[in-house]
Coordinates of C-alpha atoms and ligand atoms in Angstrom, one line a residue:
M26 CA 0.0 0.0 0.0
Q27 CA 1.2 3.5 -0.8
H28 CA 1.7 6.1 1.9
S29 CA -1.2 8.1 0.6
E30 CA -3.5 5.2 1.0
I31 CA -2.2 4.4 4.5
K32 CA -2.6 8.0 5.5
Q33 CA -6.2 7.9 4.3
L34 CA -6.9 4.9 6.5
F35 CA -5.5 6.8 9.5
D36 CA -7.5 9.9 8.6
D37 CA -10.6 7.7 8.4
Y38 CA -10.2 5.3 11.3
V39 CA -7.4 6.0 13.7
A40 CA -7.9 8.4 16.6
P41 CA -6.2 11.6 15.8
T42 CA -4.2 11.9 19.1
Y43 CA -0.8 12.2 17.5
G44 CA 0.9 14.8 15.3
R45 CA 2.4 12.2 12.9
F46 CA 5.2 12.8 10.4
D47 CA 4.3 12.2 6.8
L48 CA 5.9 8.8 6.6
S49 CA 4.8 5.1 6.7
F50 CA 7.2 2.3 7.4
E51 CA 7.0 -1.3 6.3
R52 CA 10.1 -3.2 7.3
G53 CA 13.5 -2.8 8.9
E54 CA 16.9 -4.3 9.3
G55 CA 19.4 -3.2 12.0
S56 CA 19.4 0.6 12.0
Q57 CA 17.6 0.8 8.7
L58 CA 13.9 1.2 7.9
W59 CA 12.2 1.1 4.6
S60 CA 9.1 3.3 3.9
A61 CA 6.0 2.2 2.1
E62 CA 7.5 3.8 -1.0
G63 CA 10.6 1.6 -0.6
R64 CA 12.9 4.4 0.4
R65 CA 15.6 3.5 2.8
Y66 CA 16.1 5.6 6.1
L67 CA 18.8 5.4 8.6
D68 CA 17.0 5.1 12.0
L69 CA 18.8 6.8 14.9
G70 CA 15.6 7.2 17.0
T71 CA 14.5 3.5 17.3
G72 CA 10.9 4.4 18.0
I73 CA 11.8 6.5 21.0
A74 CA 14.7 4.5 22.4
V75 CA 12.6 1.3 22.0
A76 CA 14.1 -1.0 19.3
S77 CA 17.2 -1.6 21.4
L78 CA 18.7 -4.2 19.1
G79 CA 17.5 -2.4 15.9
H80 CA 14.9 -3.9 13.5
G81 CA 14.4 -7.4 12.4
H82 CA 17.1 -8.9 14.7
P83 CA 17.2 -12.5 13.6
E84 CA 18.1 -14.1 17.0
L85 CA 15.4 -12.0 18.8
A86 CA 12.9 -12.8 16.1
D87 CA 13.7 -16.5 16.6
A88 CA 13.5 -16.3 20.3
I89 CA 10.0 -14.6 20.0
A90 CA 8.8 -17.2 17.5
E91 CA 10.0 -20.2 19.6
Q92 CA 8.4 -18.9 22.8
A93 CA 5.2 -18.1 20.9
R94 CA 5.0 -21.7 19.8
R95 CA 5.7 -22.9 23.4
M96 CA 3.5 -20.7 25.4
I97 CA 2.6 -17.0 25.0
H98 CA 0.8 -16.3 28.2
V99 CA -0.5 -17.7 31.5
S100 CA -2.0 -15.4 34.1
N101 CA -0.2 -14.0 37.1
L102 CA -2.3 -16.5 39.1
Y103 CA 0.5 -18.8 38.3
H104 CA 4.3 -18.8 38.2
T105 CA 6.6 -19.1 35.1
E106 CA 10.4 -19.7 35.1
L107 CA 10.8 -16.9 32.5
Q108 CA 9.3 -14.2 34.8
G109 CA 11.3 -15.4 37.7
R110 CA 14.6 -15.5 35.7
L111 CA 14.0 -11.9 34.2
A112 CA 13.4 -10.5 37.7
K113 CA 16.6 -12.2 39.0
A114 CA 18.6 -10.8 36.0
L115 CA 17.3 -7.2 36.8
V116 CA 18.0 -7.5 40.5
E117 CA 21.5 -8.6 39.6
L118 CA 22.0 -5.5 37.4
I119 CA 20.6 -3.1 40.1
A120 CA 20.7 -4.4 43.7
P121 CA 18.8 -6.7 46.1
G122 CA 15.1 -6.1 45.7
K123 CA 12.0 -7.3 43.8
V124 CA 10.6 -6.5 40.4
F125 CA 7.0 -6.1 39.3
F126 CA 6.2 -6.4 35.5
C127 CA 3.7 -4.5 33.4
N128 CA 3.4 -3.4 29.8
S129 CA 4.5 0.2 29.5
G130 CA 6.3 3.1 31.0
A131 CA 3.4 5.0 32.2
E132 CA 2.1 1.9 34.0
A133 CA 5.5 1.2 35.6
N134 CA 5.4 4.7 37.0
D135 CA 1.9 4.2 38.2
G136 CA 3.2 1.4 40.3
L137 CA 5.8 3.8 41.8
Y138 CA 3.1 6.2 42.8
K139 CA 1.2 3.4 44.5
L140 CA 4.3 2.2 46.2
A141 CA 4.8 5.7 47.6
R142 CA 1.3 6.1 48.8
R143 CA 1.4 2.8 50.5
F144 CA 4.7 3.9 52.1
G145 CA 3.2 7.1 53.5
H146 CA -0.4 5.8 54.1
E147 CA -0.3 5.4 57.8
E148 CA 1.2 8.9 58.4
G149 CA -1.2 10.5 55.9
R150 CA 1.7 11.3 53.6
F151 CA 1.0 11.0 49.8
E152 CA 2.7 14.0 48.0
I153 CA 5.4 13.2 45.4
I154 CA 7.8 15.9 44.3
T155 CA 8.8 15.7 40.6
A156 CA 10.8 17.9 38.3
K157 CA 9.8 20.7 35.9
N158 CA 10.2 19.6 32.3
S159 CA 9.9 16.0 33.4
F160 CA 7.9 13.4 31.5
H161 CA 6.3 10.4 33.3
G162 CA 3.6 9.2 30.8
R163 CA 0.1 9.9 29.6
T164 CA -2.2 8.2 32.1
L165 CA -4.1 10.5 34.4
A166 CA -1.6 10.1 37.2
G167 CA 1.3 10.3 34.7
I168 CA 0.2 13.7 33.4
A169 CA -0.2 14.9 37.0
A170 CA 3.3 13.7 37.7
T171 CA 4.7 15.2 34.5
G172 CA 6.2 18.7 34.9
Q173 CA 5.0 20.1 31.6
E174 CA 1.7 22.0 31.2
K175 CA 1.2 20.8 27.6
V176 CA 0.3 17.2 28.6
K177 CA -2.2 18.4 31.3
A178 CA -4.2 20.9 29.3
G179 CA -8.0 20.2 29.3
F180 CA -7.8 17.1 31.5
G181 CA -8.4 18.6 34.9
P182 CA -9.0 18.1 37.7
A183 CA -5.5 16.7 38.1
V184 CA -4.8 13.6 40.2
P185 CA -3.8 15.3 43.6
G186 CA -0.5 14.9 45.3
F187 CA 2.2 16.1 42.8
V188 CA 4.4 19.0 43.2
H189 CA 6.9 20.2 40.5
V190 CA 10.2 22.0 41.2
P191 CA 13.1 23.0 38.9
F192 CA 15.4 20.1 38.0
N193 CA 18.9 19.9 39.5
D194 CA 18.0 22.2 42.3
L195 CA 18.3 20.5 45.6
E196 CA 17.2 23.5 47.6
A197 CA 14.0 23.7 45.6
I198 CA 13.2 20.1 46.7
R199 CA 14.1 20.9 50.3
N200 CA 11.9 24.0 50.3
S201 CA 8.9 22.1 48.9
I202 CA 8.9 19.3 51.4
S203 CA 5.7 19.4 53.5
P204 CA 4.3 17.1 56.2
A205 CA 2.5 15.4 53.3
T206 CA 5.6 14.7 51.2
V207 CA 6.4 11.0 50.7
A208 CA 8.7 10.6 47.8
V209 CA 10.8 12.3 45.1
L210 CA 10.6 11.1 41.5
I211 CA 13.1 12.1 38.9
E212 CA 14.6 11.0 35.6
G213 CA 18.4 10.4 35.7
I214 CA 18.5 12.2 32.3
Q215 CA 15.3 14.1 31.2
G216 CA 14.4 12.8 27.8
E217 CA 11.3 14.5 26.5
G218 CA 12.5 17.6 28.4
G219 CA 15.4 17.9 26.0
I220 CA 18.2 15.6 27.3
T221 CA 19.3 17.2 30.6
A222 CA 21.3 14.9 32.9
A223 CA 21.1 15.1 36.7
T224 CA 24.4 16.4 38.2
P225 CA 26.3 14.1 40.5
E226 CA 25.9 16.6 43.4
Y227 CA 22.1 16.6 42.8
L228 CA 21.9 12.8 43.0
L229 CA 24.0 12.4 46.1
G230 CA 22.3 15.4 47.7
L231 CA 18.9 13.9 46.9
R232 CA 19.8 10.5 48.4
K233 CA 20.9 12.3 51.6
L234 CA 17.9 14.5 51.8
C235 CA 15.5 11.6 51.2
D236 CA 17.2 9.6 54.0
E237 CA 16.9 12.5 56.4
K238 CA 13.3 13.2 55.7
N239 CA 12.3 9.5 55.3
L240 CA 11.2 10.0 51.6
L241 CA 11.4 7.4 48.9
L242 CA 13.8 8.3 46.1
M243 CA 12.3 7.0 42.9
F244 CA 13.9 7.0 39.5
D245 CA 12.1 7.1 36.1
A246 CA 14.7 5.1 34.0
I247 CA 12.2 4.5 31.2
Q248 CA 14.2 6.4 28.6
C249 CA 17.7 6.8 30.2
G250 CA 18.0 3.3 31.7
Y251 CA 18.7 -0.1 30.1
F252 CA 22.2 0.5 29.0
R253 CA 21.4 3.7 27.1
T254 CA 24.2 5.6 28.7
G255 CA 26.7 2.7 28.5
R256 CA 25.9 1.5 32.0
F257 CA 22.7 -0.3 33.0
M258 CA 21.4 2.8 34.9
S259 CA 22.1 6.4 34.0
Y260 CA 23.0 7.2 37.7
Q261 CA 25.8 4.6 37.5
R262 CA 27.3 6.6 34.5
I263 CA 26.7 10.0 36.0
L264 CA 28.3 9.0 39.3
E265 CA 31.3 7.2 37.9
G266 CA 34.5 8.3 39.5
V267 CA 32.6 10.5 42.0
P268 CA 33.6 9.9 45.7
R269 CA 30.8 7.7 47.2
G270 CA 29.2 7.5 43.8
E271 CA 29.1 3.7 43.8
T272 CA 27.1 3.6 47.0
F273 CA 24.2 5.6 45.4
L274 CA 21.0 3.6 45.0
P275 CA 17.4 4.8 44.5
D276 CA 14.6 3.1 46.4
A277 CA 12.6 2.3 43.3
I278 CA 13.2 2.4 39.6
S279 CA 10.8 2.2 36.6
M280 CA 11.8 0.7 33.3
A281 CA 10.2 0.1 29.9
K282 CA 11.2 1.3 26.4
S283 CA 14.4 -0.5 25.5
M284 CA 13.6 -3.5 27.7
G285 CA 11.6 -5.4 25.1
G286 CA 13.2 -4.1 21.9
G287 CA 9.7 -3.2 20.7
F288 CA 7.8 -5.9 22.3
P289 CA 5.8 -4.2 25.0
I290 CA 7.1 -4.8 28.5
G291 CA 7.8 -2.5 31.5
G292 CA 8.5 -3.0 35.1
F293 CA 9.7 -1.5 38.4
W294 CA 12.3 -2.6 40.7
V295 CA 11.9 -2.0 44.5
A296 CA 14.7 -2.1 47.0
E297 CA 14.6 -5.0 49.3
K298 CA 13.7 -2.8 52.3
Y299 CA 10.4 -1.7 50.6
A300 CA 9.7 -4.8 48.6
R301 CA 6.9 -6.0 50.8
L302 CA 4.9 -2.7 50.7
L303 CA 2.9 -3.9 47.7
G304 CA 1.8 -7.3 49.0
P305 CA -0.7 -9.9 47.7
G306 CA -3.8 -8.2 46.2
S307 CA -2.4 -4.7 46.2
H308 CA -1.3 -4.4 42.6
G309 CA -1.7 -6.3 39.3
T310 CA -2.2 -6.5 35.6
T311 CA -3.4 -9.1 33.1
F312 CA -0.5 -9.0 30.7
G313 CA 2.4 -8.1 32.9
G314 CA 5.4 -10.3 32.8
T315 CA 3.8 -12.7 30.3
A316 CA 6.1 -15.6 29.1
L317 CA 6.5 -14.1 25.6
A318 CA 7.5 -10.6 27.0
C319 CA 9.9 -12.1 29.5
A320 CA 11.6 -14.5 27.0
T321 CA 12.1 -11.4 24.7
A322 CA 13.5 -9.3 27.4
L323 CA 15.8 -12.1 28.5
K324 CA 17.1 -12.7 25.0
I325 CA 17.9 -8.9 24.8
L326 CA 19.9 -8.9 28.0
E327 CA 21.8 -12.1 26.8
I328 CA 22.7 -10.4 23.5
I329 CA 23.7 -7.2 25.3
H330 CA 26.0 -9.1 27.6
R331 CA 27.4 -11.4 25.0
D332 CA 28.1 -8.7 22.5
G333 CA 29.6 -6.2 25.0
L334 CA 27.0 -3.6 23.9
A335 CA 27.4 -1.4 27.1
D336 CA 31.0 -0.7 26.2
H337 CA 30.1 -0.3 22.6
V338 CA 27.4 2.3 23.5
R339 CA 29.9 4.1 25.7
S340 CA 32.8 4.4 23.3
T341 CA 30.6 5.0 20.2
G342 CA 28.4 7.4 22.0
D343 CA 31.3 9.4 23.3
W344 CA 32.8 9.5 19.8
I345 CA 29.4 10.8 18.3
L346 CA 29.1 13.3 21.1
G347 CA 32.7 14.6 20.4
E348 CA 31.9 14.9 16.6
L349 CA 28.8 16.8 17.3
K350 CA 30.6 19.2 19.6
K351 CA 33.0 19.9 16.8
L352 CA 30.1 20.6 14.6
Q353 CA 28.6 23.0 17.2
T354 CA 31.9 24.9 17.3
E355 CA 31.9 25.2 13.6
Y356 CA 28.3 26.2 13.3
P357 CA 27.2 28.0 16.4
S358 CA 24.5 29.9 14.4
V359 CA 22.7 26.5 14.0
I360 CA 23.7 24.4 17.0
F361 CA 23.4 26.0 20.4
A362 CA 24.4 23.0 22.5
V363 CA 25.1 19.3 22.4
R364 CA 24.3 17.1 25.4
G365 CA 24.0 13.6 26.6
K366 CA 25.7 10.3 27.6
G367 CA 26.2 7.2 25.5
F368 CA 23.3 6.7 23.1
M369 CA 21.1 9.4 24.6
I370 CA 22.2 12.6 22.8
G371 CA 20.3 15.9 22.4
I372 CA 21.2 18.6 20.0
E373 CA 19.8 22.0 20.9
L374 CA 19.3 24.2 17.9
A375 CA 20.1 28.0 18.1
E376 CA 17.3 30.4 18.4
N377 CA 16.0 32.2 15.3
I378 CA 17.6 30.2 12.5
P379 CA 16.5 32.2 9.5
A380 CA 15.7 29.1 7.4
F381 CA 13.1 28.1 9.9
S382 CA 11.4 31.6 10.2
G383 CA 9.0 30.9 7.3
S384 CA 7.0 28.3 9.2
E385 CA 5.0 28.2 12.5
S386 CA 6.2 24.8 13.3
P387 CA 8.9 24.4 16.0
A388 CA 12.5 24.3 15.0
S389 CA 12.9 20.8 16.3
I390 CA 10.1 19.5 14.0
Q391 CA 11.4 21.4 11.0
M392 CA 14.9 20.0 11.7
C393 CA 13.5 16.4 11.9
N394 CA 11.7 17.0 8.6
R395 CA 14.8 18.2 6.9
L396 CA 16.7 15.2 8.2
H397 CA 13.9 12.9 7.0
N398 CA 14.2 14.4 3.5
A399 CA 17.9 13.6 3.7
G400 CA 17.1 9.9 4.8
L401 CA 17.7 10.1 8.6
L402 CA 15.2 9.5 11.5
T403 CA 15.7 11.4 14.7
I404 CA 13.3 12.4 17.5
P405 CA 12.2 15.9 18.4
A406 CA 12.2 17.0 22.1
G407 CA 10.3 20.2 22.9
T408 CA 10.7 23.1 20.5
R409 CA 14.4 23.3 19.9
V410 CA 16.0 19.9 20.6
F411 CA 16.4 16.8 18.4
R412 CA 17.5 13.6 19.9
L413 CA 19.6 10.6 18.8
L414 CA 18.5 7.4 20.6
P415 CA 20.1 4.7 18.3
A416 CA 20.0 1.0 18.7
L417 CA 22.6 -0.3 21.2
N418 CA 24.1 -2.4 18.5
L419 CA 24.5 0.6 16.1
K420 CA 27.2 -0.1 13.6
Q421 CA 30.1 2.3 13.2
E422 CA 29.3 2.8 9.5
N423 CA 25.8 3.8 10.4
A424 CA 27.0 6.3 13.0
V425 CA 29.4 7.8 10.4
E426 CA 26.5 8.0 7.9
G427 CA 24.2 9.7 10.5
L428 CA 26.8 12.2 11.4
Q429 CA 27.4 13.0 7.7
I430 CA 23.7 13.7 7.1
I431 CA 23.4 15.9 10.2
T432 CA 26.6 17.8 9.1
N433 CA 25.2 18.4 5.6
T434 CA 21.9 19.5 6.9
V435 CA 23.5 21.8 9.5
R436 CA 25.8 23.3 6.8
E437 CA 22.7 24.1 4.6
L438 CA 21.0 25.8 7.4
A439 CA 24.1 28.0 8.1
D440 CA 24.3 29.1 4.4
Ligands
LIG512 C1 8.4 7.2 27.4 C2 8.5 7.6 28.8 C3 7.4 7.3 29.7 C4 6.1 6.7 29.3 O1 6.3 5.4 28.8 P1 5.1 4.8 27.9 O2 5.6 3.4 27.6 O3 4.8 5.7 26.7 O4 3.8 4.8 28.8 C5 7.6 7.7 31.0 N1 8.8 8.3 31.4 C6 9.8 8.6 30.6 C7 11.0 9.2 31.1 C8 9.7 8.3 29.2 O5 10.6 8.6 28.4

């Protein structure tokens, strides 16, 4: 089917909740996607940090097919070896604790809000402090937690119990603690907010403050976690080499996106100390931790470990970041800043780029459109940032190709 026909189907039958780009995709291989028209695109967005092993990975496809033939699902009324093994693997990557499985990021965060409310319940504490510019998902509680007005507009009254303060500002958190405060929730690196990493001082200060005030420190690692920074969790990367950095640990962590490589799975980890707060009957979901999802996630972890992808993300990511910083130095009239760690890279465009002045649409979208025309997929964040969130197994030649397309496009904008 041609793109125009597909688009017509969407116009006629699909709920119009998204501003979609004018593209339809049909198949993929590694970091490449082919459109309905048969045009090849280099994919450095992977959904939004989802297709962690790229597209059409043969081993992953085999693992999914094999498990589908064996058993797709049994209810959480029963046990499966796969769910148990995946929980063990995640605990070994984080720290002693327990894992709950669900199907998406917003749902994983919802579990964290419930955990926090249970924690504070007897003392009447329920308020969760989150950061401005954060993103925590599109459910009713998710938009209440998110520190961006645009996701809340028209959906009031908001779920009560969320307070937003500036990111990377420990004093702002301290000043907003009330007798009702029960937890702090942050992203290690804000994704939708434009790729802004927490500072080491902020993380260590937060841990100390939460301990002093008996608050849960909760991490939304849905975008920045799962080896995206070259370590399993972004805080491990941010705190590397920092005195006492290796002792840092949140009380709970939500995950999703890269976890299933495109197969829906999410989950949250809770530190051992709090692992019994959500006891039998307190939380659940029909599809969470189904055999097929867990087999998929286990295969992804196996491949990441076997192929040394954490180190690959780190070295290739550092190299890409260095190249982009050179580009920024060369073209400051187009690139205002380059930020990120590993394969989570944000490029902030300069204000008032003349070539963008003819259109109402934000610079981030116009930039992504230009890159699409040049055969590259990236992801906008806010009005002036575009993101690279490539597959963890991105090939060097694809990194070179992506940089070349970005360089050419930036050069055109500078002319
Ligand atoms: C994507 C994202 C979510 C929401 O995940 P969904 O799977 O879309 O519900 C929450 N938090 C962060 C940081 C995200 O990037």
